[in-house]
Coordinates of C-alpha atoms in Angstrom, one line a residue:
M29 CA -28.4 26.1 -24.7
K30 CA -27.3 22.7 -26.2
L31 CA -23.8 24.2 -26.7
L32 CA -23.7 25.3 -23.0
V33 CA -24.7 21.9 -21.8
G34 CA -22.1 20.3 -24.1
L35 CA -19.4 22.5 -22.7
L36 CA -20.4 21.7 -19.1
I37 CA -20.2 18.0 -19.8
F38 CA -16.9 18.3 -21.6
T39 CA -15.5 20.4 -18.7
A40 CA -16.7 17.8 -16.1
L41 CA -15.2 14.9 -18.0
W42 CA -11.8 16.6 -18.3
A43 CA -11.7 18.3 -14.9
K44 CA -8.9 17.0 -12.7
I45 CA -9.7 15.6 -9.3
V46 CA -7.5 17.4 -6.8
W47 CA -7.2 18.1 -3.1
P48 CA -7.8 20.6 -1.8
P49 CA -10.5 21.6 -4.4
P50 CA -10.4 24.9 -6.2
P51 CA -10.0 27.8 -5.6
E52 CA -7.2 26.6 -3.2
K53 CA -3.9 25.5 -4.6
A54 CA -3.9 21.8 -5.4
R55 CA -1.5 19.6 -3.5
I56 CA -2.6 16.1 -4.5
E57 CA -4.2 15.0 -7.8
Y58 CA -5.9 11.8 -8.8
V59 CA -4.1 9.9 -11.6
K60 CA -5.8 6.6 -12.3
S61 CA -7.0 3.3 -10.8
V62 CA -5.6 -0.2 -11.4
E63 CA -8.0 -3.1 -11.2
R64 CA -6.7 -5.4 -13.9
P65 CA -3.5 -5.9 -16.1
E66 CA -5.0 -3.9 -19.0
D67 CA -5.0 -0.8 -16.8
L68 CA -1.2 -0.9 -16.9
G69 CA -1.1 -1.7 -20.7
I70 CA -0.4 -5.4 -20.0
E71 CA -2.3 -7.4 -22.6
K72 CA -2.4 -11.2 -23.1
S73 CA 0.2 -12.7 -25.3
L74 CA -0.6 -14.0 -28.7
W75 CA -0.4 -17.6 -27.4
E76 CA -2.8 -16.8 -24.5
K77 CA -5.2 -15.3 -27.0
I78 CA -5.0 -18.4 -29.2
K79 CA -5.7 -20.6 -26.1
D80 CA -8.7 -18.5 -25.3
F81 CA -10.0 -18.9 -28.8
I82 CA -9.5 -22.7 -28.8
F83 CA -10.4 -23.6 -25.2
G84 CA -12.7 -20.7 -24.3
K85 CA -11.9 -17.5 -22.5
K86 CA -10.7 -17.9 -18.9
K87 CA -12.0 -15.9 -16.0
Q88 CA -10.8 -12.3 -16.0
T89 CA -7.7 -11.6 -14.1
R90 CA -8.4 -8.8 -11.6
L91 CA -7.9 -7.6 -8.0
L92 CA -10.6 -8.5 -5.5
K93 CA -9.4 -7.2 -2.1
P94 CA -5.9 -5.6 -2.2
S95 CA -4.3 -5.2 1.2
G96 CA -0.7 -4.3 0.4
V97 CA 1.1 -2.5 -2.4
Y98 CA 4.7 -1.9 -3.5
A99 CA 5.9 0.0 -6.6
S100 CA 9.1 0.8 -8.5
D101 CA 10.0 1.8 -12.0
Q102 CA 10.1 -1.9 -12.9
M103 CA 7.1 -3.4 -11.1
L104 CA 3.9 -3.0 -9.2
V105 CA 3.3 -5.7 -6.6
V106 CA 0.0 -6.2 -4.9
A107 CA -1.0 -8.5 -2.0
D108 CA -4.6 -9.5 -2.6
Q109 CA -6.6 -11.1 0.2
G110 CA -9.6 -11.7 -2.0
T111 CA -7.7 -14.1 -4.3
R112 CA -5.2 -15.2 -1.7
S113 CA -2.5 -14.3 -4.2
V114 CA 0.2 -11.8 -5.0
F115 CA 0.0 -10.0 -8.3
I116 CA 3.4 -9.0 -9.8
F117 CA 3.0 -6.6 -12.7
D118 CA 6.2 -6.4 -14.7
L119 CA 6.1 -2.9 -16.1
E120 CA 9.1 -3.4 -18.4
K121 CA 8.2 -6.7 -20.0
K122 CA 4.5 -5.9 -19.8
E123 CA 3.8 -9.3 -18.1
I124 CA 1.9 -10.4 -15.1
H125 CA 2.9 -13.2 -12.7
I126 CA 0.5 -14.4 -10.0
A127 CA 1.8 -16.2 -7.0
G128 CA -0.9 -18.2 -5.2
G129 CA -1.1 -20.6 -2.2
F130 CA -1.4 -17.9 0.5
S131 CA -4.1 -17.8 3.2
S132 CA -4.1 -14.1 4.0
P133 CA -1.4 -12.1 2.3
I134 CA -1.1 -8.6 3.9
D135 CA 1.9 -6.5 3.0
I136 CA 4.8 -6.4 0.5
A137 CA 8.4 -5.4 0.6
V138 CA 11.1 -5.8 -2.1
D139 CA 14.9 -5.8 -1.6
T140 CA 17.7 -4.5 -3.9
E141 CA 18.0 -7.9 -5.6
G142 CA 14.3 -7.9 -6.6
K143 CA 13.2 -10.5 -4.1
I144 CA 9.7 -10.0 -2.9
Y145 CA 8.7 -10.4 0.8
V146 CA 5.1 -11.2 1.6
S147 CA 3.5 -11.3 5.1
D148 CA 0.8 -13.9 5.6
S149 CA -1.2 -13.2 8.8
V150 CA -2.8 -16.7 8.9
L151 CA 0.2 -18.8 8.0
G152 CA 2.3 -16.9 10.5
R153 CA 5.4 -16.2 8.4
V154 CA 6.9 -14.0 5.7
F155 CA 7.3 -15.7 2.3
V156 CA 10.2 -14.7 0.0
L157 CA 9.5 -14.8 -3.7
S158 CA 11.5 -14.3 -6.8
S159 CA 10.6 -11.4 -9.1
E160 CA 8.5 -13.9 -11.1
G161 CA 6.6 -15.2 -8.0
K162 CA 8.4 -18.4 -7.3
R163 CA 8.8 -19.2 -3.6
I164 CA 12.4 -19.2 -2.5
G165 CA 12.3 -18.9 1.3
T166 CA 10.5 -17.9 4.5
V167 CA 11.2 -15.6 7.4
G168 CA 9.9 -15.9 11.0
D169 CA 8.9 -19.6 11.2
R170 CA 7.9 -20.5 14.8
I171 CA 8.6 -16.9 15.8
L172 CA 5.7 -14.9 14.2
T173 CA 2.1 -15.3 15.2
R174 CA 0.1 -12.8 13.1
P175 CA 2.5 -10.9 10.8
T176 CA 1.0 -7.9 9.1
G177 CA 2.9 -4.8 8.0
I178 CA 6.5 -5.2 6.8
A179 CA 9.2 -2.7 5.8
L180 CA 12.7 -3.3 4.5
D181 CA 15.6 -1.0 5.3
K182 CA 17.8 -1.4 2.2
K183 CA 20.7 0.5 3.8
R184 CA 20.9 -1.6 7.0
K185 CA 19.7 -4.7 5.2
V186 CA 17.1 -5.6 7.8
L187 CA 13.4 -6.5 7.6
Y188 CA 10.9 -5.1 10.1
V189 CA 7.8 -7.2 10.7
V190 CA 4.8 -6.1 12.7
D191 CA 3.2 -8.9 14.7
T192 CA -0.3 -7.7 15.5
L193 CA -1.2 -10.4 18.1
Q194 CA 2.2 -10.2 19.9
N195 CA 2.1 -6.4 19.9
K196 CA 5.8 -6.4 18.8
I197 CA 8.0 -5.5 15.9
F198 CA 10.5 -8.2 14.9
V199 CA 13.7 -7.4 13.2
F200 CA 15.3 -9.9 10.9
N201 CA 18.4 -9.9 8.6
L202 CA 17.8 -10.7 5.0
K203 CA 19.0 -14.3 5.6
G204 CA 15.9 -14.7 7.8
D205 CA 17.7 -14.7 11.2
K206 CA 16.0 -12.8 14.0
I207 CA 18.2 -9.9 15.2
S208 CA 15.9 -8.3 17.8
E209 CA 12.4 -7.4 18.7
I210 CA 10.9 -4.1 19.6
K211 CA 8.4 -3.9 22.4
G212 CA 6.3 -0.8 23.0
N213 CA 3.0 0.4 24.3
F214 CA 1.3 -1.1 21.2
N215 CA -2.3 -2.3 21.0
R216 CA -2.7 -4.3 17.8
P217 CA -0.3 -2.4 15.6
T218 CA -0.7 -3.2 11.8
Y219 CA 1.3 -1.4 9.2
L220 CA 4.6 0.4 9.2
S221 CA 6.9 2.4 7.0
L222 CA 10.4 4.0 7.1
D223 CA 11.7 7.4 6.3
N224 CA 15.1 8.3 4.7
E225 CA 16.9 8.1 8.1
G226 CA 15.5 4.7 8.8
N227 CA 13.0 5.8 11.5
L228 CA 9.9 3.6 11.8
Y229 CA 6.4 5.0 11.5
I230 CA 3.8 2.5 12.9
S231 CA 0.1 2.5 12.8
D232 CA -0.8 1.5 16.4
S233 CA -4.4 0.8 15.3
L234 CA -6.3 0.1 18.5
N235 CA -4.5 2.9 20.3
A236 CA -5.5 5.1 17.4
K237 CA -2.0 6.6 17.2
V238 CA 1.0 6.9 15.0
R239 CA 4.2 6.1 16.7
I240 CA 7.6 7.1 15.4
L241 CA 10.6 5.1 16.5
S242 CA 14.3 5.2 15.9
P243 CA 15.9 2.3 13.9
E244 CA 16.9 0.9 17.3
G245 CA 13.3 1.0 18.5
K246 CA 13.4 4.1 20.8
E247 CA 10.1 6.1 20.6
L248 CA 10.7 9.6 19.3
F249 CA 7.2 10.9 19.0
S250 CA 3.6 9.9 18.8
F251 CA 0.3 11.5 17.9
G252 CA -3.3 10.8 17.3
K253 CA -6.5 10.2 19.2
R254 CA -9.6 8.1 18.5
G255 CA -12.5 9.7 16.8
T256 CA -14.7 9.8 13.7
T257 CA -13.8 13.4 12.5
I258 CA -11.0 14.6 10.4
G259 CA -7.7 14.8 12.3
T260 CA -8.6 11.8 14.5
F261 CA -8.2 8.1 13.8
A262 CA -11.0 5.5 13.6
N263 CA -8.8 2.7 12.4
P264 CA -5.4 3.7 11.1
R265 CA -3.8 1.2 8.8
G266 CA -1.4 1.9 5.9
I267 CA 1.2 4.5 6.6
A268 CA 3.9 6.2 4.5
V269 CA 6.3 9.1 4.6
D270 CA 7.3 11.3 1.6
K271 CA 10.6 13.0 1.0
E272 CA 9.4 16.2 2.6
G273 CA 8.5 14.4 5.8
H274 CA 4.7 14.4 5.4
I275 CA 3.0 11.5 7.0
Y276 CA 0.2 9.8 5.1
V277 CA -2.2 7.6 7.0
A278 CA -4.9 5.4 5.4
D279 CA -7.8 5.1 7.8
S280 CA -10.0 2.2 6.8
L281 CA -13.1 3.3 8.7
L282 CA -12.9 6.9 7.7
S283 CA -12.3 5.8 4.1
A284 CA -9.7 8.6 3.6
V285 CA -6.0 9.3 3.5
Q286 CA -5.0 11.9 6.1
I287 CA -1.7 13.8 5.7
F288 CA 0.1 15.2 8.7
D289 CA 3.3 17.1 9.3
R290 CA 6.2 15.8 11.5
K291 CA 4.5 17.3 14.6
G292 CA 1.3 15.5 13.9
R293 CA -0.6 18.5 12.7
L294 CA -3.2 17.7 10.0
L295 CA -2.4 19.2 6.6
L296 CA -4.9 17.6 4.2
V297 CA -7.6 15.0 3.9
V298 CA -7.8 13.0 0.6
G299 CA -10.9 11.1 -0.4
R300 CA -14.1 10.1 1.2
F301 CA -16.3 7.0 1.2
G302 CA -17.5 5.9 -2.2
K303 CA -16.6 4.0 -5.3
R304 CA -16.1 6.9 -7.8
E305 CA -12.7 8.3 -8.8
G306 CA -11.1 10.0 -5.8
E307 CA -13.2 8.0 -3.3
F308 CA -12.2 5.0 -1.1
A309 CA -13.8 2.1 0.6
F310 CA -11.8 0.6 3.4
P311 CA -8.3 1.6 2.2
M312 CA -5.7 -0.7 3.7
D313 CA -2.2 0.2 2.6
I314 CA -0.3 3.1 1.1
F315 CA 3.1 3.3 -0.6
I316 CA 5.0 6.3 -1.9
K317 CA 7.5 6.3 -4.7
G318 CA 8.9 9.8 -5.4
K319 CA 5.8 12.0 -5.9
T320 CA 3.5 9.0 -6.8
I321 CA 1.2 7.7 -4.1
Y322 CA -0.3 4.2 -4.3
V323 CA -3.4 3.3 -2.1
A324 CA -4.7 -0.2 -1.7
D325 CA -8.4 0.6 -2.0
S326 CA -9.5 -2.7 -0.5
Y327 CA -13.3 -2.9 -0.9
N328 CA -13.3 -1.1 -4.2
A329 CA -10.9 -3.8 -5.5
R330 CA -8.3 -1.5 -6.9
I331 CA -5.1 0.4 -6.5
V332 CA -5.6 4.1 -6.6
I333 CA -2.7 6.2 -7.9
L334 CA -2.3 9.8 -6.8
R335 CA 0.4 12.4 -7.4
Y336 CA 1.9 14.9 -5.0
L337 CA 2.0 18.3 -6.6
G338 CA 4.1 20.0 -4.0
G339 CA 3.6 22.6 -1.3
D340 CA 4.2 26.3 -1.2

């Protein structure tokens, strides 16, 4: 009996968290969560450890309320409303840089030169940072009111900025000059993302819809309706598109990530409300790099990392 109990505990500890659950074929698996630098193998330097020994240990560095996330092979960047800061995790040098002085940092984008763009919904502009977190410029001064989601088209070298209060999307070049603005039937849009063709995918939050626009701003398709059941939207926020064209929507009130096909048909629901592994509490943003999915799990104070396992 003791052996059986031991085997059951061992199996439970090592069982992977996947969606959909067995016996169906898994499409998404849980990888890990990031709450602090140590979760990425980033430890304090010898000098920092010496200072802690002499002057006393400082308050632990950790996320409090992440709202935006960006990832590459070189870095993981997180906008954190709780600390009013941007965390820049250097994955190559195993260092962390923290850029402070924000009021309400919301979303992150990074260009080909490694410059980091951060929207601040209270200060009403997009800040430009170096890869180490130094402020080097701003975008949208005296134009933006409540900037939230941002996305950067690296091919066209333009920055799209959602202004939630103005119900518009502003388009800037990377020098910070306004090129155009996109008006639609928006009602408090929040986050947006781009696919490989440069089409825009917008969470039109109070309309409870996803709107898909061409790079020029022409609406191509929309889907979604308000509700509290799977397949509907209660408060759609973060949005991302993978290489196969699947659309991922983080719904903060449903505390789940819903995955749709290009025609708006529901494919899979990932997560539920809670604080355990594989659960979410008010997820805000989602970012996809290859087959790796990053979710800003806001009220759980962490970035949840998932992996796409493929379809049929």
